[in-house]
Coordinates of C-alpha atoms in Angstrom, one line a residue:
Chain Y
M3 CA 0.0 0.0 -0.1
R4 CA 1.4 3.4 -1.0
G5 CA 0.5 6.3 1.2
R6 CA -2.5 5.9 3.4
S7 CA -5.3 8.4 2.6
E8 CA -6.7 9.9 5.8
I9 CA -9.8 11.0 4.1
L10 CA -10.6 7.5 2.8
A11 CA -9.8 6.0 6.1
T12 CA -12.1 8.3 8.0
A13 CA -14.9 7.8 5.4
A14 CA -14.4 4.0 5.5
R15 CA -14.7 4.0 9.3
Y16 CA -18.2 5.6 9.1
L17 CA -19.4 3.8 6.0
M18 CA -18.6 0.4 7.1
P19 CA -21.2 0.1 9.8
L20 CA -23.8 1.6 7.4
L21 CA -22.9 -0.9 4.7
I22 CA -23.2 -3.8 7.0
V23 CA -26.6 -2.8 8.5
F24 CA -27.7 -2.3 4.9
S25 CA -26.4 -5.8 3.8
V26 CA -28.4 -7.3 6.7
F27 CA -31.4 -5.3 5.7
L28 CA -31.2 -6.7 2.2
L29 CA -30.7 -10.2 3.5
L30 CA -33.8 -10.1 5.6
R31 CA -35.9 -8.3 2.9
G32 CA -35.1 -11.1 0.4
H33 CA -37.4 -14.0 -0.8
N34 CA -40.3 -12.0 -2.1
E35 CA -38.9 -8.5 -2.5
I36 CA -35.7 -7.2 -4.1
G37 CA -32.8 -8.3 -2.0
G38 CA -31.7 -11.6 -0.6
G39 CA -28.5 -13.4 0.5
F40 CA -26.5 -12.9 -2.6
V41 CA -26.8 -9.0 -2.9
G42 CA -26.5 -8.8 0.9
G43 CA -23.2 -10.8 0.9
L44 CA -21.9 -8.6 -1.8
V45 CA -22.7 -5.4 0.1
A46 CA -21.1 -6.9 3.2
S47 CA -18.0 -7.7 1.4
V48 CA -17.8 -4.2 -0.1
A49 CA -17.7 -2.9 3.4
V50 CA -14.7 -5.0 4.2
V51 CA -13.1 -4.3 0.9
L52 CA -13.5 -0.5 1.5
Y53 CA -11.5 -1.0 4.8
M54 CA -9.0 -3.0 2.8
I55 CA -8.4 -0.3 0.3
A56 CA -8.0 2.3 3.2
E57 CA -6.0 0.3 5.7
G58 CA -4.3 -2.6 3.7
V59 CA -5.0 -6.2 3.3
Q60 CA -3.5 -7.4 6.5
A61 CA -5.6 -4.9 8.5
A62 CA -8.7 -6.2 6.7
R63 CA -7.9 -9.8 7.5
D64 CA -7.3 -8.9 11.2
L65 CA -10.6 -7.1 11.2
L66 CA -12.5 -10.1 9.7
K67 CA -10.9 -12.4 12.2
I68 CA -12.2 -15.5 10.3
E69 CA -10.6 -16.9 7.1
P70 CA -12.8 -16.3 4.0
R71 CA -12.5 -19.9 3.2
L72 CA -14.2 -20.8 6.5
L73 CA -17.1 -18.3 5.7
I74 CA -17.6 -20.3 2.4
A75 CA -17.6 -23.5 4.1
T76 CA -19.9 -22.4 6.9
G77 CA -22.3 -20.7 4.4
L78 CA -22.5 -23.9 2.3
L79 CA -23.1 -26.0 5.5
I80 CA -25.9 -23.7 6.6
A81 CA -27.5 -23.6 3.1
L82 CA -27.3 -27.5 3.0
S83 CA -28.9 -27.9 6.4
S84 CA -31.7 -25.6 5.5
A85 CA -32.4 -27.8 2.6
V86 CA -32.1 -31.1 4.5
F87 CA -34.4 -29.7 7.2
A88 CA -37.5 -30.5 5.2
W89 CA -36.7 -34.3 5.7
V90 CA -37.2 -34.0 9.3
V91 CA -40.9 -33.2 8.8
N92 CA -41.1 -35.7 5.9
R93 CA -41.3 -33.3 3.0
P94 CA -39.3 -33.4 -0.2
F95 CA -35.8 -31.9 -0.2
M96 CA -35.7 -28.2 0.1
T97 CA -39.3 -27.7 0.7
G98 CA -39.7 -24.2 2.2
L99 CA -40.9 -24.3 5.8
W100 CA -42.1 -21.3 7.7
W101 CA -42.6 -20.8 11.4
K102 CA -46.2 -19.8 12.0
Y103 CA -45.6 -16.7 14.3
P104 CA -43.9 -13.7 12.8
L105 CA -41.1 -12.3 15.0
P106 CA -40.9 -8.6 15.8
V107 CA -38.5 -6.7 13.3
L108 CA -37.6 -9.9 11.4
G109 CA -40.9 -10.8 10.2
K110 CA -41.6 -14.3 9.2
V111 CA -38.7 -16.8 9.7
G112 CA -38.2 -20.1 8.1
T113 CA -35.8 -22.4 6.1
P114 CA -35.6 -20.0 3.1
L115 CA -34.2 -17.4 5.4
L116 CA -31.6 -19.9 6.6
F117 CA -30.8 -20.7 3.1
D118 CA -30.2 -17.0 2.4
V119 CA -28.0 -16.7 5.4
G120 CA -25.9 -19.5 3.9
V121 CA -25.7 -17.8 0.5
Y122 CA -24.8 -14.5 2.2
L123 CA -21.8 -16.1 4.0
A124 CA -20.7 -18.0 1.0
V125 CA -20.8 -15.0 -1.2
M126 CA -19.1 -12.9 1.2
G127 CA -16.4 -15.5 1.7
T128 CA -15.9 -16.0 -2.1
T129 CA -15.7 -12.3 -2.9
L130 CA -13.3 -11.7 -0.1
M131 CA -11.1 -14.6 -0.9
I132 CA -10.8 -13.4 -4.5
L133 CA -10.1 -9.8 -3.6
F134 CA -7.7 -10.4 -0.9
T135 CA -5.7 -12.7 -3.0
L136 CA -5.6 -10.1 -5.8
A137 CA -4.7 -7.4 -3.5
E138 CA -1.9 -9.4 -1.9
D139 CA -0.2 -10.1 -5.4
Chain N
M11 CA -36.3 -44.6 1.6
G12 CA -35.9 -44.3 -2.2
D13 CA -36.6 -40.6 -2.2
Y14 CA -33.7 -39.9 0.2
L15 CA -31.4 -42.0 -1.8
V16 CA -32.2 -39.9 -4.9
L17 CA -30.6 -37.0 -3.2
F18 CA -27.5 -38.8 -1.9
P19 CA -25.5 -38.4 -5.1
L20 CA -25.7 -34.7 -4.7
I21 CA -25.5 -34.3 -0.9
V22 CA -22.7 -36.7 -0.2
P23 CA -20.2 -34.9 -2.4
L24 CA -21.3 -31.4 -1.3
F25 CA -21.1 -32.4 2.3
F26 CA -17.7 -33.9 1.9
A27 CA -16.5 -30.8 -0.1
I28 CA -17.6 -28.6 2.9
L29 CA -15.8 -30.9 5.3
S30 CA -12.6 -30.8 3.2
L31 CA -12.9 -27.0 3.2
F32 CA -12.9 -27.0 7.0
A33 CA -10.0 -29.3 7.0
W34 CA -8.0 -27.2 4.6
R35 CA -4.7 -27.4 6.4
A36 CA -5.1 -30.9 7.7
I37 CA -4.1 -32.8 4.5
T38 CA -4.2 -36.1 6.2
W39 CA -7.8 -35.5 7.2
Q40 CA -8.6 -34.5 3.6
R41 CA -7.1 -37.8 2.4
G42 CA -9.3 -39.7 4.7
L43 CA -12.4 -37.7 3.8
A44 CA -11.8 -38.4 0.0
V45 CA -11.7 -42.2 0.5
V46 CA -14.5 -42.2 2.9
G47 CA -16.8 -39.9 0.9
T48 CA -16.3 -41.6 -2.4
L49 CA -16.9 -45.0 -0.7
I50 CA -20.2 -43.6 0.7
L51 CA -21.1 -42.1 -2.7
F52 CA -20.4 -45.5 -4.4
S53 CA -22.5 -47.5 -1.8
S54 CA -25.4 -45.1 -2.1
G55 CA -25.2 -45.3 -5.9
I56 CA -25.6 -49.1 -5.5
A57 CA -28.4 -48.8 -3.1
L58 CA -30.1 -46.5 -5.5
L59 CA -29.5 -48.7 -8.4
D60 CA -31.2 -51.6 -6.4
V61 CA -34.2 -49.4 -5.6
V62 CA -34.6 -48.4 -9.2
I63 CA -34.3 -51.9 -10.6
H64 CA -36.9 -53.2 -8.2
E65 CA -39.4 -50.4 -7.8
G66 CA -38.9 -48.5 -11.2
I67 CA -38.0 -44.9 -11.9
R68 CA -37.7 -42.7 -8.8
T69 CA -38.4 -39.0 -8.8
V70 CA -38.2 -36.1 -6.3
Q71 CA -39.8 -32.7 -6.8
I72 CA -37.3 -30.3 -5.3
G73 CA -38.9 -27.9 -2.9
N74 CA -42.3 -29.8 -3.4
W75 CA -43.0 -27.7 -6.4
P76 CA -45.2 -29.7 -8.8
P77 CA -43.9 -30.6 -12.2
P78 CA -43.4 -29.0 -14.7
Y79 CA -42.9 -25.8 -12.6
G80 CA -40.2 -27.0 -10.2
I81 CA -37.1 -28.9 -10.8
S82 CA -37.5 -32.6 -11.0
L83 CA -34.8 -35.1 -10.2
V84 CA -35.4 -38.3 -12.0
V85 CA -33.4 -41.4 -11.5
D86 CA -33.9 -44.3 -14.0
A87 CA -31.7 -47.4 -14.4
F88 CA -29.5 -45.5 -16.7
S89 CA -28.8 -42.6 -14.3
A90 CA -28.4 -44.9 -11.4
F91 CA -26.0 -47.0 -13.4
M92 CA -23.9 -44.0 -14.2
V93 CA -23.8 -42.8 -10.5
V94 CA -22.5 -46.2 -9.6
I95 CA -19.7 -46.1 -12.2
A96 CA -18.8 -42.6 -11.3
G97 CA -18.8 -43.4 -7.6
G98 CA -16.8 -46.5 -8.1
L99 CA -14.1 -44.7 -10.3
A100 CA -14.0 -41.8 -7.9
F101 CA -13.2 -44.2 -5.0
L102 CA -10.4 -45.9 -7.0
I103 CA -9.0 -42.5 -8.0
A104 CA -9.2 -41.2 -4.5
V105 CA -7.2 -44.2 -3.3
F106 CA -4.7 -43.6 -6.1
S107 CA -4.4 -40.0 -5.2
L108 CA -3.1 -40.9 -1.7
G109 CA 0.1 -42.0 -3.3
S110 CA 0.2 -39.9 -6.3
M111 CA -0.8 -36.4 -5.6
D112 CA 1.9 -33.9 -4.5
E113 CA 1.6 -31.9 -1.4
A114 CA 1.5 -28.5 -3.1
R115 CA -1.6 -29.3 -5.1
L116 CA -3.2 -30.9 -2.0
R117 CA -2.6 -27.7 0.0
Y118 CA -4.4 -25.7 -2.7
G119 CA -7.6 -27.5 -2.4
F120 CA -7.4 -30.6 -4.6
Y121 CA -9.9 -32.6 -2.6
P122 CA -12.6 -30.0 -2.3
L123 CA -12.5 -29.5 -5.9
F124 CA -12.6 -33.2 -6.5
F125 CA -15.9 -33.4 -4.5
V126 CA -17.4 -30.4 -6.3
L127 CA -16.5 -32.1 -9.6
L128 CA -18.2 -35.2 -8.5
M129 CA -21.3 -33.2 -7.4
G130 CA -21.6 -31.7 -10.8
V131 CA -21.1 -35.1 -12.6
C132 CA -23.8 -36.8 -10.3
G133 CA -26.1 -33.8 -10.7
A134 CA -26.0 -34.1 -14.5
F135 CA -26.9 -37.8 -14.2
I136 CA -29.9 -37.3 -11.9
T137 CA -31.5 -34.1 -13.0
G138 CA -34.8 -34.2 -15.0
D139 CA -34.6 -30.5 -16.1
I140 CA -32.7 -29.4 -19.1
F141 CA -31.8 -26.0 -17.7
N142 CA -30.7 -27.7 -14.4
L143 CA -28.6 -30.0 -16.6
Y144 CA -26.8 -26.9 -17.8
V145 CA -26.2 -25.8 -14.3
W146 CA -24.6 -29.0 -13.4
F147 CA -22.5 -28.9 -16.4
E148 CA -21.2 -25.6 -15.4
V149 CA -20.6 -26.7 -11.8
M150 CA -18.6 -29.6 -13.3
L151 CA -16.7 -27.3 -15.7
M152 CA -15.8 -24.8 -13.0
A153 CA -14.2 -27.6 -10.8
S154 CA -12.5 -29.1 -13.8
F155 CA -11.0 -25.8 -15.0
V156 CA -9.4 -25.2 -11.6
L157 CA -8.3 -28.9 -11.4
M158 CA -6.7 -28.7 -14.8
A159 CA -4.8 -25.5 -13.9
L160 CA -4.0 -26.3 -10.4
G161 CA -0.2 -26.4 -9.9
G162 CA 0.3 -23.6 -12.5
E163 CA 2.9 -25.3 -14.7
R164 CA 3.3 -23.6 -18.0
A165 CA 2.1 -26.5 -20.1
Q166 CA -1.0 -26.8 -17.8
L167 CA -1.9 -23.2 -18.3
E168 CA -1.8 -23.6 -21.9
G169 CA -3.8 -26.8 -21.9
A170 CA -6.4 -25.2 -19.5
L171 CA -6.8 -22.2 -21.8
K172 CA -7.7 -24.3 -24.8
Y173 CA -9.9 -26.5 -22.6
V174 CA -11.7 -23.4 -21.1
I175 CA -12.4 -21.7 -24.4
L176 CA -13.8 -24.7 -26.3
N177 CA -15.9 -25.7 -23.4
L178 CA -17.3 -22.2 -22.9
L179 CA -18.3 -22.1 -26.6
S180 CA -20.0 -25.4 -26.1
S181 CA -21.8 -24.1 -22.9
A182 CA -22.9 -20.9 -24.9
L183 CA -24.4 -23.1 -27.5
F184 CA -26.1 -25.3 -25.1
L185 CA -27.6 -22.3 -23.4
S186 CA -28.8 -20.8 -26.7
A187 CA -30.3 -24.1 -27.8
T188 CA -32.1 -24.2 -24.4
A189 CA -33.5 -20.7 -24.9
V190 CA -34.8 -21.6 -28.4
L191 CA -36.4 -24.8 -26.9
Y192 CA -38.0 -22.8 -24.1
S193 CA -39.5 -20.2 -26.5
L194 CA -40.8 -23.0 -28.6
T195 CA -42.4 -25.0 -25.9
G196 CA -42.6 -22.9 -22.7
T197 CA -41.1 -25.6 -20.6
L198 CA -37.8 -26.9 -19.4
N199 CA -38.8 -30.0 -17.6
M200 CA -37.5 -32.8 -19.7
A201 CA -40.6 -35.1 -19.1
D202 CA -42.8 -32.1 -20.2
L203 CA -40.6 -31.4 -23.2
S204 CA -40.9 -35.0 -24.2
I205 CA -44.7 -34.7 -24.4
R206 CA -44.7 -31.2 -26.1
L207 CA -42.1 -32.0 -28.6
R208 CA -44.1 -34.9 -29.9
T209 CA -46.9 -32.7 -31.0
T210 CA -44.9 -29.6 -32.0
I211 CA -46.0 -27.3 -34.7
A212 CA -42.5 -26.5 -36.0
P213 CA -40.7 -29.9 -36.6
D214 CA -38.0 -28.3 -38.7
L215 CA -37.1 -25.8 -35.9
V216 CA -37.1 -28.7 -33.5
T217 CA -34.6 -30.5 -35.6
T218 CA -32.5 -27.5 -35.8
V219 CA -32.5 -27.3 -32.0
A220 CA -31.6 -31.0 -31.9
V221 CA -28.6 -30.4 -34.0
M222 CA -27.5 -27.4 -31.8
Y223 CA -27.7 -29.8 -28.7
L224 CA -25.8 -32.4 -30.7
I225 CA -23.0 -29.9 -31.5
A226 CA -22.9 -28.6 -27.9
F227 CA -22.7 -32.1 -26.3
S228 CA -20.4 -33.3 -29.1
I229 CA -17.7 -30.7 -28.0
K230 CA -18.0 -31.9 -24.3
A231 CA -17.8 -35.5 -25.4
A232 CA -14.9 -34.8 -27.9
V233 CA -16.8 -36.1 -31.0
F234 CA -15.4 -35.6 -34.5
P235 CA -14.8 -32.9 -35.7
L236 CA -14.8 -31.0 -32.5
F237 CA -12.4 -33.1 -30.5
F238 CA -9.1 -31.3 -30.9
W239 CA -9.2 -29.6 -27.4
L240 CA -9.0 -33.0 -25.7
P241 CA -5.5 -34.2 -26.9
A242 CA -4.3 -30.6 -26.6
S243 CA -5.2 -30.4 -22.9
Y244 CA -5.6 -33.8 -21.3
H245 CA -2.0 -34.7 -21.1
T246 CA -1.1 -31.5 -19.1
P247 CA -2.5 -31.9 -15.6
P248 CA -1.2 -34.8 -13.2
V249 CA -2.2 -38.2 -14.4
T250 CA -4.5 -38.7 -11.5
V251 CA -6.6 -35.7 -12.7
T252 CA -6.4 -36.9 -16.3
A253 CA -7.7 -40.4 -15.4
L254 CA -10.6 -38.8 -13.5
F255 CA -11.4 -36.5 -16.4
S256 CA -11.1 -39.3 -19.0
G257 CA -13.5 -41.5 -16.9
L258 CA -16.1 -38.9 -16.2
L259 CA -16.1 -35.7 -18.2
T260 CA -16.4 -36.8 -21.7
K261 CA -18.8 -39.5 -20.5
V262 CA -21.1 -37.0 -19.1
G263 CA -21.4 -35.5 -22.6
V264 CA -22.2 -38.9 -23.9
Y265 CA -24.8 -39.3 -21.2
A266 CA -26.4 -36.0 -22.2
L267 CA -26.5 -37.0 -25.7
I268 CA -28.1 -40.3 -25.0
R269 CA -30.6 -38.6 -22.6
V270 CA -31.8 -35.9 -25.0
F271 CA -31.8 -38.2 -28.1
T272 CA -33.8 -41.0 -26.4
L273 CA -36.2 -38.6 -24.6
L274 CA -36.6 -35.5 -26.4
F275 CA -35.6 -35.4 -30.1
L276 CA -37.4 -38.3 -31.7
A277 CA -39.2 -36.4 -34.4
D278 CA -36.8 -37.1 -37.1
V279 CA -34.9 -40.2 -36.2
A280 CA -33.9 -40.9 -39.6
F281 CA -31.9 -37.7 -39.8
T282 CA -30.6 -37.1 -36.4
H283 CA -29.6 -40.6 -35.3
T284 CA -28.1 -41.4 -38.8
L285 CA -26.0 -38.2 -38.3
I286 CA -24.9 -39.4 -34.8
L287 CA -24.0 -42.8 -36.4
A288 CA -21.9 -41.2 -39.0
L289 CA -20.2 -38.9 -36.3
G290 CA -19.5 -42.0 -34.3
G291 CA -17.7 -43.6 -37.3
F292 CA -15.6 -40.7 -38.0
T293 CA -14.8 -40.3 -34.3
M294 CA -13.5 -43.7 -34.1
V295 CA -11.3 -43.5 -37.1
T296 CA -9.9 -40.0 -36.4
G297 CA -9.2 -41.0 -32.8
V298 CA -7.3 -44.2 -33.5
L299 CA -5.4 -42.7 -36.4
G300 CA -4.4 -39.7 -34.3
A301 CA -3.1 -42.2 -31.6
A302 CA -0.9 -43.9 -34.1
A303 CA 1.3 -40.8 -34.5
Q304 CA 1.8 -40.3 -30.9
Y305 CA 4.8 -41.2 -28.6
D306 CA 3.8 -39.5 -25.4
I307 CA 1.8 -42.2 -23.7
R308 CA -0.7 -39.6 -22.2
R309 CA -1.4 -38.2 -25.6
L310 CA -1.6 -41.5 -27.1
L311 CA -4.2 -42.5 -24.5
S312 CA -6.1 -39.1 -24.9
F313 CA -6.6 -39.9 -28.6
H314 CA -8.0 -43.4 -27.7
I315 CA -10.5 -41.7 -25.4
I316 CA -11.8 -40.0 -28.5
S317 CA -11.8 -43.2 -30.5
Q318 CA -13.9 -45.1 -27.9
I319 CA -16.4 -42.3 -27.7
G320 CA -17.2 -43.3 -31.3
Y321 CA -18.3 -46.7 -30.2
L322 CA -20.5 -45.2 -27.5
L323 CA -22.2 -43.0 -30.3
M324 CA -22.5 -46.0 -32.5
G325 CA -25.0 -47.6 -30.1
L326 CA -26.9 -44.4 -29.9
G327 CA -26.9 -44.0 -33.5
L328 CA -28.3 -47.6 -34.2
F329 CA -31.0 -46.8 -31.8
T330 CA -32.3 -50.3 -30.9
Q331 CA -32.6 -51.7 -27.4
S332 CA -29.7 -54.1 -27.9
A333 CA -27.6 -51.4 -29.3
L334 CA -28.3 -49.0 -26.4
A335 CA -27.7 -51.8 -24.0
A336 CA -24.3 -52.5 -25.8
T337 CA -23.5 -48.8 -25.4
L338 CA -24.2 -48.8 -21.6
Y339 CA -22.1 -51.9 -21.2
F340 CA -19.3 -50.4 -23.2
M341 CA -19.5 -47.4 -21.1
V342 CA -18.5 -49.3 -17.9
H343 CA -15.9 -51.1 -19.8
V344 CA -14.3 -48.0 -21.3
I345 CA -14.3 -45.9 -18.2
I346 CA -12.5 -48.5 -16.2
A347 CA -10.1 -49.7 -18.9
K348 CA -9.2 -46.1 -19.8
A349 CA -8.6 -44.9 -16.3
V350 CA -6.4 -47.9 -15.4
L351 CA -4.2 -47.3 -18.5
F352 CA -3.6 -43.7 -17.3
L353 CA -2.8 -44.9 -13.8
I354 CA -0.3 -47.4 -15.3
A355 CA 1.2 -44.5 -17.3
E356 CA 1.8 -42.7 -14.0
L357 CA 3.7 -45.8 -12.7
L358 CA 5.8 -46.0 -15.9
Y359 CA 6.6 -42.3 -15.4
R360 CA 7.6 -42.7 -11.8
M361 CA 9.8 -45.8 -12.5
G362 CA 11.1 -45.0 -15.9
G363 CA 11.3 -41.2 -15.6
S364 CA 9.4 -40.3 -18.8
F365 CA 6.1 -40.3 -20.5
D366 CA 7.8 -40.7 -23.9
L367 CA 7.6 -44.3 -25.1
R368 CA 10.9 -43.8 -27.0
H369 CA 12.7 -43.3 -23.6
L370 CA 11.0 -46.1 -21.7
G371 CA 11.8 -49.8 -21.9
G372 CA 12.6 -53.0 -20.1
F373 CA 9.5 -53.1 -17.8
Y374 CA 8.5 -56.6 -18.8
R375 CA 11.9 -57.9 -17.6
A376 CA 11.9 -55.8 -14.4
Y377 CA 8.2 -55.8 -13.4
P378 CA 6.3 -58.6 -15.0
W379 CA 3.3 -58.1 -12.8
L380 CA 3.0 -54.5 -14.1
A381 CA 3.2 -55.8 -17.6
L382 CA 0.2 -58.1 -16.8
G383 CA -1.6 -55.2 -15.2
F384 CA -1.1 -53.3 -18.6
L385 CA -2.1 -56.2 -20.8
L386 CA -5.5 -56.8 -19.2
P387 CA -7.0 -53.3 -20.0
A388 CA -5.0 -52.9 -23.1
L389 CA -6.3 -56.1 -24.7
S390 CA -9.7 -55.4 -23.3
L391 CA -9.7 -52.0 -25.0
A392 CA -8.7 -53.7 -28.3
G393 CA -11.5 -56.2 -27.8
V394 CA -9.8 -59.5 -27.1
P395 CA -11.8 -62.2 -25.5
P396 CA -12.6 -63.0 -22.8
L397 CA -12.1 -59.4 -21.6
S398 CA -14.9 -56.8 -21.2
G399 CA -14.1 -54.9 -24.4
F400 CA -14.8 -57.9 -26.5
F401 CA -18.3 -58.4 -25.3
G402 CA -19.0 -54.6 -25.6
K403 CA -17.9 -54.7 -29.2
L404 CA -19.6 -58.0 -30.0
A405 CA -23.0 -56.6 -28.7
L406 CA -22.4 -53.4 -30.8
V407 CA -21.5 -55.4 -34.0
Q408 CA -24.4 -57.7 -33.5
A409 CA -26.7 -54.8 -33.2
G410 CA -25.2 -53.2 -36.2
L411 CA -25.6 -56.4 -38.3
V412 CA -29.3 -56.8 -37.4
E413 CA -29.8 -53.1 -38.5
G414 CA -28.0 -53.9 -41.8
Q415 CA -25.5 -51.0 -41.1
F416 CA -22.6 -52.9 -42.5
V417 CA -20.4 -49.8 -43.1
I418 CA -20.2 -48.8 -39.4
V419 CA -19.7 -52.4 -38.4
G420 CA -16.8 -52.7 -40.8
V421 CA -15.4 -49.4 -39.5
S422 CA -15.7 -50.5 -35.9
L423 CA -13.9 -53.7 -36.6
A424 CA -11.1 -52.0 -38.5
V425 CA -10.6 -49.5 -35.6
S426 CA -10.4 -52.4 -33.2
L427 CA -7.5 -53.8 -35.1
L428 CA -5.8 -50.4 -35.2
T429 CA -6.5 -50.1 -31.3
L430 CA -4.6 -53.4 -31.0
F431 CA -1.8 -51.9 -33.0
S432 CA -1.6 -48.9 -30.7
M433 CA -1.5 -51.1 -27.7
T434 CA 1.1 -53.2 -29.2
K435 CA 3.2 -50.1 -29.7
I436 CA 3.0 -49.3 -26.0
W437 CA 3.9 -52.9 -25.2
N438 CA 6.8 -53.1 -27.6
E439 CA 8.3 -49.7 -26.5
A440 CA 7.7 -49.7 -22.8
F441 CA 7.7 -53.2 -21.8
W442 CA 9.4 -55.4 -24.4
K443 CA 12.4 -53.3 -25.7
P444 CA 15.4 -53.4 -23.4
A445 CA 15.8 -50.6 -20.9
S446 CA 17.8 -47.6 -22.1
K447 CA 18.5 -46.6 -18.5
E448 CA 18.2 -47.9 -15.0
L449 CA 14.6 -48.3 -13.9
R450 CA 14.0 -46.8 -10.4
S451 CA 11.7 -48.7 -7.9
L452 CA 8.7 -46.9 -6.6
S453 CA 9.6 -44.4 -4.0
G454 CA 7.6 -43.7 -0.9
S455 CA 6.3 -45.6 2.1
T456 CA 4.7 -49.0 1.9
G457 CA 1.3 -47.3 2.3
Q458 CA 2.0 -45.0 -0.6
R459 CA 3.0 -47.7 -2.9
M460 CA 0.0 -49.8 -2.0
A461 CA -2.1 -46.8 -2.8
L462 CA -0.6 -46.7 -6.3
I463 CA -0.8 -50.4 -6.9
L464 CA -4.1 -51.4 -5.3
P465 CA -6.5 -49.4 -7.7
I466 CA -4.6 -50.8 -10.8
V467 CA -5.2 -54.3 -9.4
L468 CA -8.7 -53.7 -8.6
M469 CA -9.6 -52.2 -12.0
G470 CA -7.8 -55.0 -13.7
L471 CA -9.8 -57.5 -11.8
I472 CA -13.0 -55.4 -12.7
T473 CA -12.1 -55.6 -16.4
L474 CA -11.6 -59.3 -16.1
G475 CA -14.7 -59.8 -14.2
L476 CA -16.8 -57.7 -16.5
G477 CA -15.7 -60.1 -19.2
L478 CA -16.1 -63.4 -17.5
G479 CA -19.3 -62.3 -15.8
A480 CA -20.7 -60.3 -18.6
E481 CA -24.2 -61.7 -18.4
P482 CA -25.5 -59.9 -15.3
V483 CA -24.1 -56.6 -16.3
Y484 CA -25.5 -56.9 -19.8
A485 CA -28.9 -57.9 -18.4
L486 CA -28.9 -54.7 -16.4
A487 CA -27.9 -52.7 -19.4
Q488 CA -30.7 -54.4 -21.3
Q489 CA -33.2 -53.2 -18.6
A490 CA -31.8 -49.7 -18.7
A491 CA -31.9 -49.6 -22.5
A492 CA -35.5 -50.8 -22.4
Q493 CA -36.4 -47.8 -20.1
L494 CA -34.5 -45.4 -22.3
L495 CA -36.7 -46.4 -25.3
D496 CA -39.9 -45.9 -23.4
P497 CA -40.1 -42.2 -22.8
G498 CA -43.7 -42.7 -21.7
A499 CA -42.6 -44.5 -18.5
Y500 CA -40.3 -41.5 -17.8
V501 CA -43.0 -39.0 -18.3
A502 CA -45.3 -41.0 -16.2
A503 CA -43.0 -41.2 -13.3
V504 CA -42.4 -37.4 -13.2
F505 CA -46.1 -36.6 -13.4
G506 CA -47.0 -39.3 -11.0
G507 CA -49.1 -41.4 -13.4
L508 CA -50.9 -38.5 -15.0
P509 CA -50.5 -37.9 -18.7

């Protein structure tokens, strides 16, 4: 990293929480409206990437604490478990199951949301893995 | 239970890919996972085949969406058969990889990719939706792109580039054909397509789409005249990867051809299937002639992959029950025989220090058992009784004679002779001729050496067993072929008995 930009660093510090909140909003808004795990994951990775551009790759890795590869693996595992969940109640694979009572703020929750959370993590992990690797070269 | 089993060929590789990702740095764990995972895949394949044989075609509607709106997974005897072969081959290659793959490639994710590749292959075998088939092709190709380039040697990157470009072209064609098909019929479910294409208003357009699919899948299956990417790329990655690719990737292309040309495009059989027959003939001849000029054992075997694909097409082109059964039987034979020849090439390289036949020699004197291990699959590939290749070719030739297709029968027999010539060349050069330099014995621990030898022994025994016990396998192939020729049963299974 050549010369650290104070303006960018300050901006990144304020933008990051906003982006992450927005990504979670997109994630929860998914299924029927515009949004979902894929877009949410992209926006979340943008937050980390912004920090990476401002502070350097190593700082971003330290901030993330968890290896992007593990994010991918965890995301896939969550998505897979949401799909297998339908077997527990004797329905075909990947049948969407919803909990009857909507939660405050979150709204209705069910296996499609779980699936989206998996996608969110997997997309975030993939994007960051690619960008970290490119930035380190 | 059957419905759970249908999903196993997808879930098992995915689950083990995830586990291998978690065990990224623990190479020993990944090795164990590879062997266990492929063994589970193989056993679940066998269980699935058993269910399908006894209870008929199994289907699952993903997400409980009724057909034709949702994605159907459909397993008939042909699909289950292919899953079993893929699982079996994957297991043997996983064992071989314990001894053959270098640490660097393992550290960069060989095993997770291996499982993703298997997931794509199995997904292509069990899906009942043509767009979903495209998706599984992409999954498989993504994994294979990386596997081919993994290691980053100069030759590898060059090979991978050719492989990627040709396969992307094929994918684009596949996708365009699917788009045209969708605009014609308004459906992507293969069972639904099968009904609608029977009563189509635009038969000429359907034939055009059929040829588009033929070209797209022919590129993947390395059929004449679109095969040139295969010998340009298959010899570049480690032999373990090549053996896996030779066993699975081109065969998925053939599987897709057989599936769409027995279920969907039956409007103009006289044209399409005759075209396939002709392509099969040309593929056999060009493959075997290409092989004659080669001295790099991997390139030589790569050309033979192409030549054998021709035989698989021959059965589809003849389009009778016994011809299709012969193709299925031939499929098992060629996947095993081809893979084991590649594995032997790796041993020759390790002990003789080269893949070039001119620099090898003296193996018969030094390692007579290895020579025997080579002779079994080599003679089988050439079609010498009582090995598996003989019965496969016999069945194909009989089916051809019954149909009165004497030209293709003649071609297939001549190509057999040339295959024998090619195999004799390897035998003369690598085994018979005196060694030009000292042969090294296999390095590594006893366990590693066993991992290298055991799959070769097992595959040799399978080749022998398939020949001596051809009857049960052939009966199974007959049953699968009968199902393939009855699209009505497939449709009924998907729509639950409704028309």
